[in-house]
mmCIF file of C-alpha atoms and ligand atoms in Angstrom:
data_model
loop_
_atom_site.group_PDB
_atom_site.id
_atom_site.type_symbol
_atom_site.label_atom_id
_atom_site.label_comp_id
_atom_site.label_asym_id
_atom_site.label_seq_id
_atom_site.Cartn_x
_atom_site.Cartn_y
_atom_site.Cartn_z
ATOM 1 C CA MET R 1 -23.553 -10.160 24.438
ATOM 2 C CA SER R 2 -24.091 -12.056 21.220
ATOM 3 C CA ALA R 3 -20.804 -13.528 20.163
ATOM 4 C CA PRO R 4 -20.975 -13.808 16.393
ATOM 5 C CA TYR R 5 -20.571 -17.525 15.757
ATOM 6 C CA THR R 6 -21.035 -18.790 12.188
ATOM 7 C CA SER R 7 -23.357 -21.591 13.412
ATOM 8 C CA PRO R 8 -24.663 -23.375 16.531
ATOM 9 C CA LEU R 9 -22.129 -26.114 15.720
ATOM 10 C CA ALA R 10 -19.264 -23.651 15.836
ATOM 11 C CA GLU R 11 -20.582 -22.264 19.105
ATOM 12 C CA ALA R 12 -20.802 -25.720 20.591
ATOM 13 C CA LEU R 13 -17.231 -26.530 19.532
ATOM 14 C CA ALA R 14 -15.705 -23.274 20.803
ATOM 15 C CA PRO R 15 -15.146 -24.023 24.534
ATOM 16 C CA GLY R 16 -13.291 -27.265 23.889
ATOM 17 C CA LEU R 17 -11.312 -25.716 21.059
ATOM 18 C CA LEU R 18 -10.207 -22.784 23.205
ATOM 19 C CA GLU R 19 -9.097 -25.072 25.964
ATOM 20 C CA ARG R 20 -7.035 -27.133 23.531
ATOM 21 C CA PHE R 21 -5.561 -24.055 21.856
ATOM 22 C CA GLN R 22 -4.388 -22.600 25.168
ATOM 23 C CA ARG R 23 -2.774 -25.872 26.081
ATOM 24 C CA TYR R 24 -0.922 -26.240 22.747
ATOM 25 C CA VAL R 25 0.429 -22.703 22.570
ATOM 26 C CA ARG R 26 2.158 -23.149 25.951
ATOM 27 C CA VAL R 27 4.428 -25.854 24.528
ATOM 28 C CA ALA R 28 7.566 -24.189 23.098
ATOM 29 C CA THR R 29 7.886 -25.482 19.542
ATOM 30 C CA GLN R 30 9.899 -22.889 17.597
ATOM 31 C CA SER R 31 11.842 -24.534 14.796
ATOM 32 C CA ARG R 32 15.515 -23.752 14.084
ATOM 33 C CA ARG R 33 16.915 -22.961 10.661
ATOM 34 C CA ASP R 34 20.174 -24.774 11.324
ATOM 35 C CA ARG R 35 18.512 -28.132 11.870
ATOM 36 C CA GLU R 36 20.658 -31.192 12.457
ATOM 37 C CA ARG R 37 17.750 -33.639 12.821
ATOM 38 C CA SER R 38 13.981 -33.755 12.395
ATOM 39 C CA PRO R 39 12.365 -32.199 14.344
ATOM 40 C CA SER R 40 14.821 -29.339 14.705
ATOM 41 C CA THR R 41 13.843 -28.725 18.333
ATOM 42 C CA PRO R 42 12.711 -31.062 21.167
ATOM 43 C CA GLY R 43 9.543 -29.090 21.987
ATOM 44 C CA GLN R 44 7.968 -30.205 18.727
ATOM 45 C CA ARG R 45 8.361 -33.828 19.754
ATOM 46 C CA GLU R 46 6.893 -32.955 23.184
ATOM 47 C CA LEU R 47 3.791 -31.462 21.554
ATOM 48 C CA GLY R 48 3.643 -34.449 19.190
ATOM 49 C CA GLU R 49 3.586 -36.817 22.163
ATOM 50 C CA LEU R 50 0.868 -34.752 23.879
ATOM 51 C CA LEU R 51 -1.256 -34.926 20.709
ATOM 52 C CA VAL R 52 -0.730 -38.671 20.257
ATOM 53 C CA GLY R 53 -2.035 -39.163 23.852
ATOM 54 C CA GLU R 54 -5.071 -36.974 23.141
ATOM 55 C CA LEU R 55 -5.808 -38.682 19.828
ATOM 56 C CA ARG R 56 -5.757 -42.105 21.491
ATOM 57 C CA GLU R 57 -8.050 -40.829 24.223
ATOM 58 C CA ILE R 58 -10.461 -39.605 21.523
ATOM 59 C CA GLY R 59 -10.403 -43.113 20.079
ATOM 60 C CA LEU R 60 -7.854 -42.933 17.225
ATOM 61 C CA ALA R 61 -6.076 -46.103 18.330
ATOM 62 C CA ASP R 62 -3.292 -46.031 15.689
ATOM 63 C CA ALA R 63 -2.085 -42.537 16.640
ATOM 64 C CA ALA R 64 1.717 -42.516 16.647
ATOM 65 C CA LEU R 65 4.730 -40.257 16.485
ATOM 66 C CA ASP R 66 7.342 -41.397 13.958
ATOM 67 C CA GLU R 67 11.155 -41.182 14.161
ATOM 68 C CA HIS R 68 11.151 -37.810 12.322
ATOM 69 C CA GLY R 69 8.563 -36.198 14.580
ATOM 70 C CA TYR R 70 5.454 -36.628 12.395
ATOM 71 C CA VAL R 71 2.182 -37.478 14.137
ATOM 72 C CA MET R 72 -0.270 -39.615 12.136
ATOM 73 C CA ALA R 73 -3.658 -41.093 13.089
ATOM 74 C CA THR R 74 -6.768 -42.529 11.461
ATOM 75 C CA LEU R 75 -10.498 -42.061 12.154
ATOM 76 C CA PRO R 76 -12.146 -44.817 10.114
ATOM 77 C CA GLY R 77 -15.227 -43.895 8.057
ATOM 78 C CA ASP R 78 -17.134 -44.468 4.904
ATOM 79 C CA GLY R 79 -15.440 -43.313 1.695
ATOM 80 C CA PRO R 80 -11.998 -42.394 0.421
ATOM 81 C CA ALA R 81 -9.211 -41.484 2.870
ATOM 82 C CA ILE R 82 -8.973 -37.705 3.206
ATOM 83 C CA GLY R 83 -6.178 -35.951 5.102
ATOM 84 C CA TRP R 84 -6.108 -33.006 7.505
ATOM 85 C CA ILE R 85 -2.679 -31.533 8.159
ATOM 86 C CA ALA R 86 -1.313 -28.820 10.493
ATOM 87 C CA HIS R 87 2.226 -28.044 11.592
ATOM 88 C CA LEU R 88 3.679 -28.415 15.101
ATOM 89 C CA ASP R 89 6.377 -25.768 14.903
ATOM 90 C CA THR R 90 6.174 -22.016 15.283
ATOM 91 C CA SER R 91 8.198 -19.371 13.475
ATOM 92 C CA PRO R 92 11.818 -18.674 14.473
ATOM 93 C CA ASP R 93 11.306 -15.049 13.420
ATOM 94 C CA ALA R 94 9.971 -13.776 16.798
ATOM 95 C CA PRO R 95 10.454 -14.946 20.390
ATOM 96 C CA GLY R 96 8.281 -18.056 20.857
ATOM 97 C CA ASP R 97 9.113 -19.671 24.208
ATOM 98 C CA GLY R 98 7.048 -19.075 27.349
ATOM 99 C CA VAL R 99 3.840 -18.119 25.555
ATOM 100 C CA GLU R 100 1.214 -16.946 28.055
ATOM 101 C CA PRO R 101 -2.086 -16.676 26.210
ATOM 102 C CA ILE R 102 -4.630 -14.061 27.194
ATOM 103 C CA VAL R 103 -8.341 -14.268 26.256
ATOM 104 C CA HIS R 104 -9.982 -10.925 25.622
ATOM 105 C CA ARG R 105 -13.754 -11.535 25.757
ATOM 106 C CA ASP R 106 -16.116 -9.577 23.527
ATOM 107 C CA TYR R 107 -13.555 -7.332 21.798
ATOM 108 C CA ASP R 108 -14.853 -3.785 21.690
ATOM 109 C CA GLY R 109 -12.966 -2.600 18.570
ATOM 110 C CA GLY R 110 -10.478 -0.431 20.465
ATOM 111 C CA VAL R 111 -6.726 -0.597 21.020
ATOM 112 C CA LEU R 112 -5.555 -3.675 22.912
ATOM 113 C CA ALA R 113 -2.503 -3.050 25.053
ATOM 114 C CA LEU R 114 -0.702 -6.214 26.085
ATOM 115 C CA PRO R 115 1.017 -6.388 29.491
ATOM 116 C CA ARG R 116 4.617 -6.855 28.310
ATOM 117 C CA GLY R 117 6.979 -5.287 25.847
ATOM 118 C CA GLY R 118 4.806 -2.224 25.182
ATOM 119 C CA THR R 119 3.010 -4.296 22.481
ATOM 120 C CA VAL R 120 -0.205 -2.771 21.184
ATOM 121 C CA LEU R 121 -2.814 -4.147 18.805
ATOM 122 C CA ASP R 122 -4.235 -1.103 17.052
ATOM 123 C CA PRO R 123 -7.065 -1.450 14.511
ATOM 124 C CA GLU R 124 -5.588 1.601 12.747
ATOM 125 C CA GLN R 125 -2.520 -0.476 11.893
ATOM 126 C CA MET R 126 -4.267 -3.838 11.770
ATOM 127 C CA PRO R 127 -7.524 -3.450 9.796
ATOM 128 C CA GLU R 128 -8.433 -7.175 10.212
ATOM 129 C CA LEU R 129 -9.190 -6.422 13.853
ATOM 130 C CA ARG R 130 -12.184 -4.363 12.720
ATOM 131 C CA GLY R 131 -13.847 -7.527 11.471
ATOM 132 C CA ALA R 132 -13.497 -9.079 14.923
ATOM 133 C CA VAL R 133 -15.583 -6.681 17.003
ATOM 134 C CA GLY R 134 -17.644 -8.765 19.431
ATOM 135 C CA HIS R 135 -15.317 -11.762 19.066
ATOM 136 C CA ASP R 136 -13.319 -13.360 21.882
ATOM 137 C CA LEU R 137 -9.686 -12.726 20.939
ATOM 138 C CA VAL R 138 -6.610 -14.613 22.083
ATOM 139 C CA THR R 139 -3.239 -12.917 22.163
ATOM 140 C CA ALA R 140 0.095 -13.684 23.780
ATOM 141 C CA SER R 141 1.386 -11.382 26.524
ATOM 142 C CA GLY R 142 3.311 -8.939 24.314
ATOM 143 C CA ASP R 143 6.817 -10.364 24.293
ATOM 144 C CA THR R 144 6.267 -13.604 22.319
ATOM 145 C CA LEU R 145 4.349 -14.711 19.304
ATOM 146 C CA LEU R 146 1.103 -16.515 20.052
ATOM 147 C CA GLY R 147 1.700 -19.567 17.850
ATOM 148 C CA ALA R 148 -1.785 -19.588 16.296
ATOM 149 C CA ASP R 149 0.344 -20.364 13.197
ATOM 150 C CA ASP R 150 -0.315 -23.218 13.318
ATOM 151 C CA LYS R 151 -1.700 -24.290 16.680
ATOM 152 C CA ALA R 152 -5.045 -22.788 15.664
ATOM 153 C CA GLY R 153 -4.943 -25.345 12.806
ATOM 154 C CA ILE R 154 -4.022 -28.173 15.238
ATOM 155 C CA ALA R 155 -6.790 -27.161 17.629
ATOM 156 C CA ALA R 156 -9.384 -27.016 14.803
ATOM 157 C CA ILE R 157 -8.406 -30.483 13.565
ATOM 158 C CA MET R 158 -8.329 -32.029 17.054
ATOM 159 C CA THR R 159 -11.701 -30.458 17.883
ATOM 160 C CA ALA R 160 -13.323 -31.662 14.640
ATOM 161 C CA VAL R 161 -11.902 -35.180 15.033
ATOM 162 C CA ALA R 162 -13.066 -35.383 18.667
ATOM 163 C CA HIS R 163 -16.540 -34.206 17.678
ATOM 164 C CA LEU R 164 -16.783 -36.801 14.891
ATOM 165 C CA ALA R 165 -15.474 -39.578 17.113
ATOM 166 C CA ALA R 166 -18.061 -38.682 19.786
ATOM 167 C CA HIS R 167 -20.850 -38.627 17.210
ATOM 168 C CA PRO R 168 -20.623 -41.811 15.187
ATOM 169 C CA GLU R 169 -23.961 -40.984 13.539
ATOM 170 C CA LEU R 170 -22.334 -38.068 11.668
ATOM 171 C CA PRO R 171 -21.179 -38.888 8.117
ATOM 172 C CA ARG R 172 -17.417 -38.937 7.438
ATOM 173 C CA PRO R 173 -14.974 -40.560 5.069
ATOM 174 C CA THR R 174 -11.862 -42.252 6.490
ATOM 175 C CA LEU R 175 -9.982 -39.346 8.003
ATOM 176 C CA LYS R 176 -6.213 -39.239 8.183
ATOM 177 C CA VAL R 177 -4.664 -36.692 10.530
ATOM 178 C CA ALA R 178 -1.041 -35.517 10.356
ATOM 179 C CA PHE R 179 0.884 -32.978 12.390
ATOM 180 C CA THR R 180 4.213 -32.065 10.790
ATOM 181 C CA PRO R 181 7.419 -30.617 12.231
ATOM 182 C CA ASP R 182 9.593 -27.804 10.824
ATOM 183 C CA GLU R 183 7.154 -26.271 8.332
ATOM 184 C CA GLU R 184 8.409 -22.767 9.101
ATOM 185 C CA ILE R 185 11.929 -23.681 7.976
ATOM 186 C CA GLY R 186 10.620 -25.204 4.742
ATOM 187 C CA GLU R 187 11.035 -28.857 5.817
ATOM 188 C CA GLY R 188 7.478 -29.820 6.776
ATOM 189 C CA ALA R 189 6.884 -32.004 3.745
ATOM 190 C CA THR R 190 10.375 -33.427 3.125
ATOM 191 C CA LEU R 191 10.148 -36.430 5.419
ATOM 192 C CA PHE R 192 6.355 -36.767 5.194
ATOM 193 C CA ASP R 193 5.568 -40.429 4.500
ATOM 194 C CA ILE R 194 2.822 -39.996 1.886
ATOM 195 C CA GLU R 195 2.448 -43.746 1.347
ATOM 196 C CA ARG R 196 1.928 -44.512 4.992
ATOM 197 C CA PHE R 197 -0.479 -41.573 5.294
ATOM 198 C CA GLY R 198 -2.505 -43.238 2.567
ATOM 199 C CA ALA R 199 -4.844 -40.317 1.763
ATOM 200 C CA ARG R 200 -6.171 -39.513 -1.721
ATOM 201 C CA CYS R 201 -5.961 -35.801 -1.021
ATOM 202 C CA ALA R 202 -5.506 -33.569 2.002
ATOM 203 C CA TYR R 203 -6.120 -30.093 3.377
ATOM 204 C CA THR R 204 -3.563 -28.092 5.369
ATOM 205 C CA VAL R 205 -5.325 -25.997 7.994
ATOM 206 C CA ASP R 206 -2.743 -23.235 8.029
ATOM 207 C CA GLY R 207 -4.373 -20.142 6.524
ATOM 208 C CA SER R 208 -5.453 -16.952 8.247
ATOM 209 C CA ALA R 209 -8.721 -14.980 7.894
ATOM 210 C CA LEU R 210 -12.182 -16.509 7.896
ATOM 211 C CA GLY R 211 -13.023 -18.174 4.633
ATOM 212 C CA GLU R 212 -9.523 -18.313 3.144
ATOM 213 C CA LEU R 213 -9.239 -21.205 0.694
ATOM 214 C CA GLN R 214 -5.951 -21.347 -1.124
ATOM 215 C CA ASP R 215 -5.138 -23.610 -4.018
ATOM 216 C CA GLU R 216 -2.381 -21.455 -5.431
ATOM 217 C CA THR R 217 1.079 -20.714 -4.033
ATOM 218 C CA PHE R 218 4.190 -19.118 -5.437
ATOM 219 C CA SER R 219 6.568 -21.203 -7.495
ATOM 220 C CA ALA R 220 9.880 -20.786 -5.745
ATOM 221 C CA ALA R 221 13.563 -20.967 -6.550
ATOM 222 C CA GLY R 222 16.660 -20.111 -4.585
ATOM 223 C CA ALA R 223 19.832 -18.612 -6.038
ATOM 224 C CA VAL R 224 23.417 -18.187 -4.909
ATOM 225 C CA VAL R 225 25.761 -15.879 -6.781
ATOM 226 C CA THR R 226 29.429 -16.520 -5.937
ATOM 227 C CA ILE R 227 32.069 -13.958 -6.913
ATOM 228 C CA GLU R 228 35.777 -14.707 -6.688
ATOM 229 C CA GLY R 229 38.034 -11.639 -6.578
ATOM 230 C CA HIS R 230 41.794 -11.341 -6.103
ATOM 231 C CA ASP R 231 42.869 -10.194 -2.674
ATOM 232 C CA VAL R 232 46.118 -8.275 -2.283
ATOM 233 C CA HIS R 233 47.390 -6.268 0.685
ATOM 234 C CA PRO R 234 45.938 -2.795 0.167
ATOM 235 C CA GLY R 235 49.390 -1.248 0.485
ATOM 236 C CA PHE R 236 50.491 -3.120 -2.651
ATOM 237 C CA ALA R 237 47.129 -3.268 -4.377
ATOM 238 C CA THR R 238 47.524 -0.691 -7.116
ATOM 239 C CA GLY R 239 46.341 -2.242 -10.369
ATOM 240 C CA ARG R 240 46.215 -5.725 -8.789
ATOM 241 C CA LEU R 241 43.385 -5.937 -6.215
ATOM 242 C CA VAL R 242 40.062 -7.256 -7.543
ATOM 243 C CA ASN R 243 37.539 -6.621 -4.762
ATOM 244 C CA ALA R 244 34.756 -9.182 -4.714
ATOM 245 C CA ALA R 245 32.855 -7.214 -2.078
ATOM 246 C CA ARG R 246 32.641 -4.143 -4.324
ATOM 247 C CA LEU R 247 31.517 -6.290 -7.247
ATOM 248 C CA ALA R 248 28.810 -7.891 -5.092
ATOM 249 C CA ALA R 249 27.522 -4.448 -4.106
ATOM 250 C CA GLU R 250 27.395 -3.480 -7.811
ATOM 251 C CA VAL R 251 25.456 -6.616 -8.676
ATOM 252 C CA VAL R 252 22.844 -5.963 -5.945
ATOM 253 C CA ALA R 253 22.556 -2.314 -6.962
ATOM 254 C CA ALA R 254 22.043 -3.263 -10.622
ATOM 255 C CA LEU R 255 19.083 -5.579 -9.938
ATOM 256 C CA PRO R 256 15.735 -4.021 -10.949
ATOM 257 C CA ALA R 257 14.288 -2.005 -8.049
ATOM 258 C CA ASP R 258 10.727 -2.740 -9.199
ATOM 259 C CA LEU R 259 11.255 -6.504 -8.964
ATOM 260 C CA THR R 260 11.550 -6.693 -5.169
ATOM 261 C CA PRO R 261 9.057 -7.958 -2.534
ATOM 262 C CA GLU R 262 8.713 -4.405 -1.198
ATOM 263 C CA ALA R 263 7.684 -3.076 -4.671
ATOM 264 C CA THR R 264 5.367 -5.863 -5.757
ATOM 265 C CA SER R 265 2.013 -7.311 -4.647
ATOM 266 C CA GLY R 266 -0.892 -9.438 -5.881
ATOM 267 C CA ARG R 267 0.188 -11.742 -8.655
ATOM 268 C CA ASP R 268 3.601 -10.146 -9.357
ATOM 269 C CA GLY R 269 6.759 -12.044 -8.502
ATOM 270 C CA PHE R 270 10.146 -10.812 -7.343
ATOM 271 C CA ILE R 271 13.840 -11.314 -6.719
ATOM 272 C CA HIS R 272 14.675 -10.932 -3.046
ATOM 273 C CA VAL R 273 18.300 -10.608 -1.953
ATOM 274 C CA TYR R 274 18.269 -11.651 1.702
ATOM 275 C CA GLU R 275 21.934 -12.127 2.497
ATOM 276 C CA VAL R 276 25.271 -10.856 1.188
ATOM 277 C CA ARG R 277 28.517 -12.168 2.638
ATOM 278 C CA ALA R 278 31.587 -10.526 1.319
ATOM 279 C CA THR R 279 35.318 -10.135 1.727
ATOM 280 C CA ALA R 280 37.674 -8.663 -0.848
ATOM 281 C CA ALA R 281 38.536 -12.207 -1.934
ATOM 282 C CA ARG R 282 35.089 -13.784 -2.137
ATOM 283 C CA ALA R 283 31.477 -12.750 -2.016
ATOM 284 C CA THR R 284 28.178 -14.673 -2.010
ATOM 285 C CA ILE R 285 24.773 -13.171 -2.728
ATOM 286 C CA HIS R 286 21.843 -15.276 -1.487
ATOM 287 C CA ALA R 287 18.476 -14.592 -3.108
ATOM 288 C CA ILE R 288 15.065 -16.121 -3.454
ATOM 289 C CA VAL R 289 13.060 -15.824 -6.667
ATOM 290 C CA ARG R 290 9.236 -16.084 -6.700
ATOM 291 C CA ASP R 291 6.366 -15.931 -9.164
ATOM 292 C CA PHE R 292 2.969 -17.628 -9.667
ATOM 293 C CA ASP R 293 3.917 -18.411 -13.245
ATOM 294 C CA ASP R 294 6.726 -20.843 -13.974
ATOM 295 C CA GLU R 295 7.874 -19.029 -17.133
ATOM 296 C CA ARG R 296 8.024 -15.710 -15.353
ATOM 297 C CA LEU R 297 9.889 -17.390 -12.488
ATOM 298 C CA GLN R 298 12.456 -18.527 -15.002
ATOM 299 C CA ALA R 299 12.614 -15.019 -16.520
ATOM 300 C CA HIS R 300 13.342 -13.488 -13.079
ATOM 301 C CA ALA R 301 16.058 -16.068 -12.465
ATOM 302 C CA ASP R 302 17.552 -15.153 -15.861
ATOM 303 C CA VAL R 303 17.553 -11.483 -14.934
ATOM 304 C CA LEU R 304 19.556 -12.314 -11.824
ATOM 305 C CA ARG R 305 21.972 -14.489 -13.773
ATOM 306 C CA ARG R 306 22.471 -11.941 -16.614
ATOM 307 C CA THR R 307 22.933 -9.073 -14.180
ATOM 308 C CA ALA R 308 25.614 -10.901 -12.208
ATOM 309 C CA GLU R 309 27.412 -12.091 -15.336
ATOM 310 C CA THR R 310 27.303 -8.653 -16.989
ATOM 311 C CA VAL R 311 28.506 -6.706 -13.943
ATOM 312 C CA VAL R 312 31.274 -9.115 -12.939
ATOM 313 C CA GLY R 313 32.134 -9.748 -16.630
ATOM 314 C CA ARG R 314 33.442 -6.185 -16.874
ATOM 315 C CA GLU R 315 36.311 -7.286 -14.625
ATOM 316 C CA PRO R 316 38.049 -10.101 -16.546
ATOM 317 C CA ARG R 317 40.151 -11.150 -13.525
ATOM 318 C CA ALA R 318 37.040 -11.870 -11.416
ATOM 319 C CA ARG R 319 35.020 -15.042 -11.664
ATOM 320 C CA VAL R 320 31.275 -15.482 -11.127
ATOM 321 C CA THR R 321 29.018 -18.498 -10.786
ATOM 322 C CA VAL R 322 25.241 -18.379 -10.464
ATOM 323 C CA ASP R 323 23.511 -21.392 -8.990
ATOM 324 C CA VAL R 324 19.689 -21.452 -9.280
ATOM 325 C CA PHE R 325 17.779 -24.334 -7.642
ATOM 326 C CA PRO R 326 14.039 -25.105 -7.339
ATOM 327 C CA GLN R 327 12.415 -24.893 -3.881
ATOM 328 C CA TYR R 328 8.684 -25.539 -4.276
ATOM 329 C CA PRO R 329 6.153 -25.398 -7.106
ATOM 330 C CA ASN R 330 2.826 -23.561 -7.440
ATOM 331 C CA MET R 331 0.319 -26.173 -6.237
ATOM 332 C CA ARG R 332 -2.352 -25.056 -8.724
ATOM 333 C CA ARG R 333 -1.237 -27.322 -11.531
ATOM 334 C CA PHE R 334 -1.568 -30.389 -9.294
ATOM 335 C CA LEU R 335 -5.065 -29.412 -8.158
ATOM 336 C CA GLU R 336 -6.543 -28.321 -11.498
ATOM 337 C CA GLY R 337 -7.307 -31.922 -12.488
ATOM 338 C CA HIS R 338 -9.225 -32.601 -9.243
ATOM 339 C CA PRO R 339 -11.825 -29.805 -8.932
ATOM 340 C CA GLU R 340 -13.764 -31.764 -6.285
ATOM 341 C CA ILE R 341 -11.027 -31.198 -3.725
ATOM 342 C CA VAL R 342 -11.466 -27.425 -3.697
ATOM 343 C CA GLY R 343 -15.158 -27.738 -4.582
ATOM 344 C CA ARG R 344 -15.996 -29.760 -1.474
ATOM 345 C CA ALA R 345 -14.081 -27.245 0.724
ATOM 346 C CA GLU R 346 -16.110 -24.401 -0.810
ATOM 347 C CA ALA R 347 -19.333 -26.297 -0.187
ATOM 348 C CA ALA R 348 -18.328 -26.992 3.433
ATOM 349 C CA MET R 349 -17.676 -23.299 4.023
ATOM 350 C CA ARG R 350 -20.942 -22.265 2.474
ATOM 351 C CA ALA R 351 -22.780 -24.821 4.622
ATOM 352 C CA GLU R 352 -21.123 -23.101 7.587
ATOM 353 C CA GLY R 353 -22.383 -19.712 6.335
ATOM 354 C CA ILE R 354 -18.980 -18.545 5.140
ATOM 355 C CA GLU R 355 -18.245 -17.108 1.688
ATOM 356 C CA PRO R 356 -14.965 -18.679 0.490
ATOM 357 C CA VAL R 357 -12.136 -16.199 -0.189
ATOM 358 C CA ARG R 358 -9.843 -17.533 -2.912
ATOM 359 C CA THR R 359 -6.523 -15.787 -2.516
ATOM 360 C CA PRO R 360 -3.180 -16.900 -3.985
ATOM 361 C CA ILE R 361 -0.554 -17.298 -1.241
ATOM 362 C CA ARG R 362 2.547 -15.117 -1.652
ATOM 363 C CA GLY R 363 4.557 -17.939 -0.152
ATOM 364 C CA GLY R 364 4.389 -21.699 0.118
ATOM 365 C CA THR R 365 2.779 -24.256 2.392
ATOM 366 C CA ASP R 366 3.464 -27.894 3.201
ATOM 367 C CA GLY R 367 0.792 -28.425 0.532
ATOM 368 C CA SER R 368 3.011 -27.045 -2.237
ATOM 369 C CA VAL R 369 5.525 -29.883 -1.922
ATOM 370 C CA LEU R 370 2.944 -32.523 -0.923
ATOM 371 C CA SER R 371 0.907 -31.684 -4.014
ATOM 372 C CA GLN R 372 3.993 -32.028 -6.166
ATOM 373 C CA ARG R 373 4.790 -35.370 -4.510
ATOM 374 C CA GLY R 374 1.329 -36.723 -5.345
ATOM 375 C CA LEU R 375 -0.899 -35.699 -2.440
ATOM 376 C CA PRO R 376 -3.041 -32.754 -3.693
ATOM 377 C CA THR R 377 -3.334 -30.418 -0.710
ATOM 378 C CA PRO R 378 -5.000 -26.968 -0.720
ATOM 379 C CA ASN R 379 -5.052 -24.773 2.369
ATOM 380 C CA LEU R 380 -7.894 -23.702 4.672
ATOM 381 C CA PHE R 381 -8.233 -20.787 7.091
ATOM 382 C CA THR R 382 -7.555 -21.084 10.872
ATOM 383 C CA GLY R 383 -8.796 -17.774 12.329
ATOM 384 C CA GLY R 384 -5.234 -16.727 13.314
ATOM 385 C CA HIS R 385 -3.863 -13.308 12.244
ATOM 386 C CA GLU R 386 -0.540 -11.314 12.180
ATOM 387 C CA PHE R 387 1.531 -14.440 12.035
ATOM 388 C CA HIS R 388 5.248 -14.437 13.006
ATOM 389 C CA SER R 389 4.909 -11.373 15.231
ATOM 390 C CA VAL R 390 4.387 -10.515 18.897
ATOM 391 C CA ARG R 391 1.072 -8.954 17.773
ATOM 392 C CA GLU R 392 -0.266 -12.267 16.609
ATOM 393 C CA TRP R 393 -3.882 -12.835 17.576
ATOM 394 C CA ALA R 394 -6.677 -15.344 16.958
ATOM 395 C CA SER R 395 -10.435 -15.151 17.078
ATOM 396 C CA VAL R 396 -12.213 -17.897 19.040
ATOM 397 C CA GLN R 397 -15.244 -17.510 16.776
ATOM 398 C CA GLU R 398 -13.158 -17.934 13.599
ATOM 399 C CA MET R 399 -11.155 -20.856 14.989
ATOM 400 C CA ALA R 400 -14.466 -22.504 15.923
ATOM 401 C CA ALA R 401 -15.722 -21.820 12.376
ATOM 402 C CA ALA R 402 -12.631 -23.635 11.059
ATOM 403 C CA ALA R 403 -13.405 -26.688 13.218
ATOM 404 C CA ALA R 404 -17.084 -26.632 12.174
ATOM 405 C CA THR R 405 -16.036 -26.327 8.485
ATOM 406 C CA LEU R 406 -13.919 -29.491 8.925
ATOM 407 C CA VAL R 407 -16.896 -31.374 10.342
ATOM 408 C CA ARG R 408 -18.957 -30.316 7.327
ATOM 409 C CA LEU R 409 -16.117 -31.126 4.935
ATOM 410 C CA ALA R 410 -16.039 -34.654 6.402
ATOM 411 C CA GLY R 411 -19.758 -34.873 5.674
ATOM 412 C CA GLY R 412 -19.168 -33.786 2.083
ATOM 413 C CA TRP R 413 -16.601 -36.544 1.455
ATOM 414 C CA ALA R 414 -18.570 -39.301 3.196
ATOM 415 C CA GLY R 415 -19.409 -42.113 0.803
ATOM 416 C CA ALA R 416 -17.818 -40.206 -2.114
HETATM 417 ZN ZN1 LIG C 501 1.841 -21.879 9.231
#
């Protein structure tokens, strides 16, 4: 049995990391889309309090949970203040309470059947499993997500900070740690106090496969098309009824079929209609628009606007309004001027024996908004896979590699 660790450091960090990870995933921290306060659910605050206690025990005396559910703490060092960020919440898109993690030692490359829900992890369907033969895998029990997104990131940061605190001889800059609520509902960065955090740049630890290093996200906009018809009792409707529901259906059908998430990949953007609410009197079409390029994003939004105005414009008695609003920007433009931020992450991975994988994210991270607000923040891998599903799994070896990469990243920034 030779578990394939990326380094002796990663191997040494693994047992403590696994213990932390199993503790964190058991706290129910799913966020809720209809949030009335921050955090949207009490479990996130519970995990925040647990982490504050552990950070203080490690020696980060200023660790605290703020009124909005953000954990922040400092490990003093030599050099600029550098941030490490992970999110407390898990996705509302799959059941997430009552997580019971299972460790599958020395994965043999076959099908993993989980005890509940008939859930099966099959390398035929999930090719990333093939890269994890010989690893120790963690899954949930089949009827919940695991929550490696992003508790693998939290465990990696906690493990790296604990290691550095226990080894004062190791070089490190001043390290700022933050754990954020409600990332999965797009609110992780909104109440983040960048000034109090006081870092020059940061890294979210919220990626997936070994070596992922992401400094590019979608640019994102939301859109709402509202159609006002004219409702009349159908018995008296001849020549008078203007049916907003039918017009909404025509608008959706007229949108380009090759400009959807299901028909695009790589660097191509899309228009995604995710909700239509309609009565004869009034209809709303909710869509998101995405692209890596801001001009193309604008062009997609224009397609949506023109389509709605053209289709509804054929019925002069109907009215249409199209509201397009920005959501988050591609972080690349905020990182381009600071090549050392990504450069030091690449160097840390290489020192850990990992070849960096630079993939653009077909989505956003807390770092998209933080970068825009003045805290440049690329994203690093965690070793978690199949996020937001009951088939979610994580590799102990890859999570340990993430923690070891952070230790090396600290070394790279020391005295900078
Ligand atoms: Zn995440």
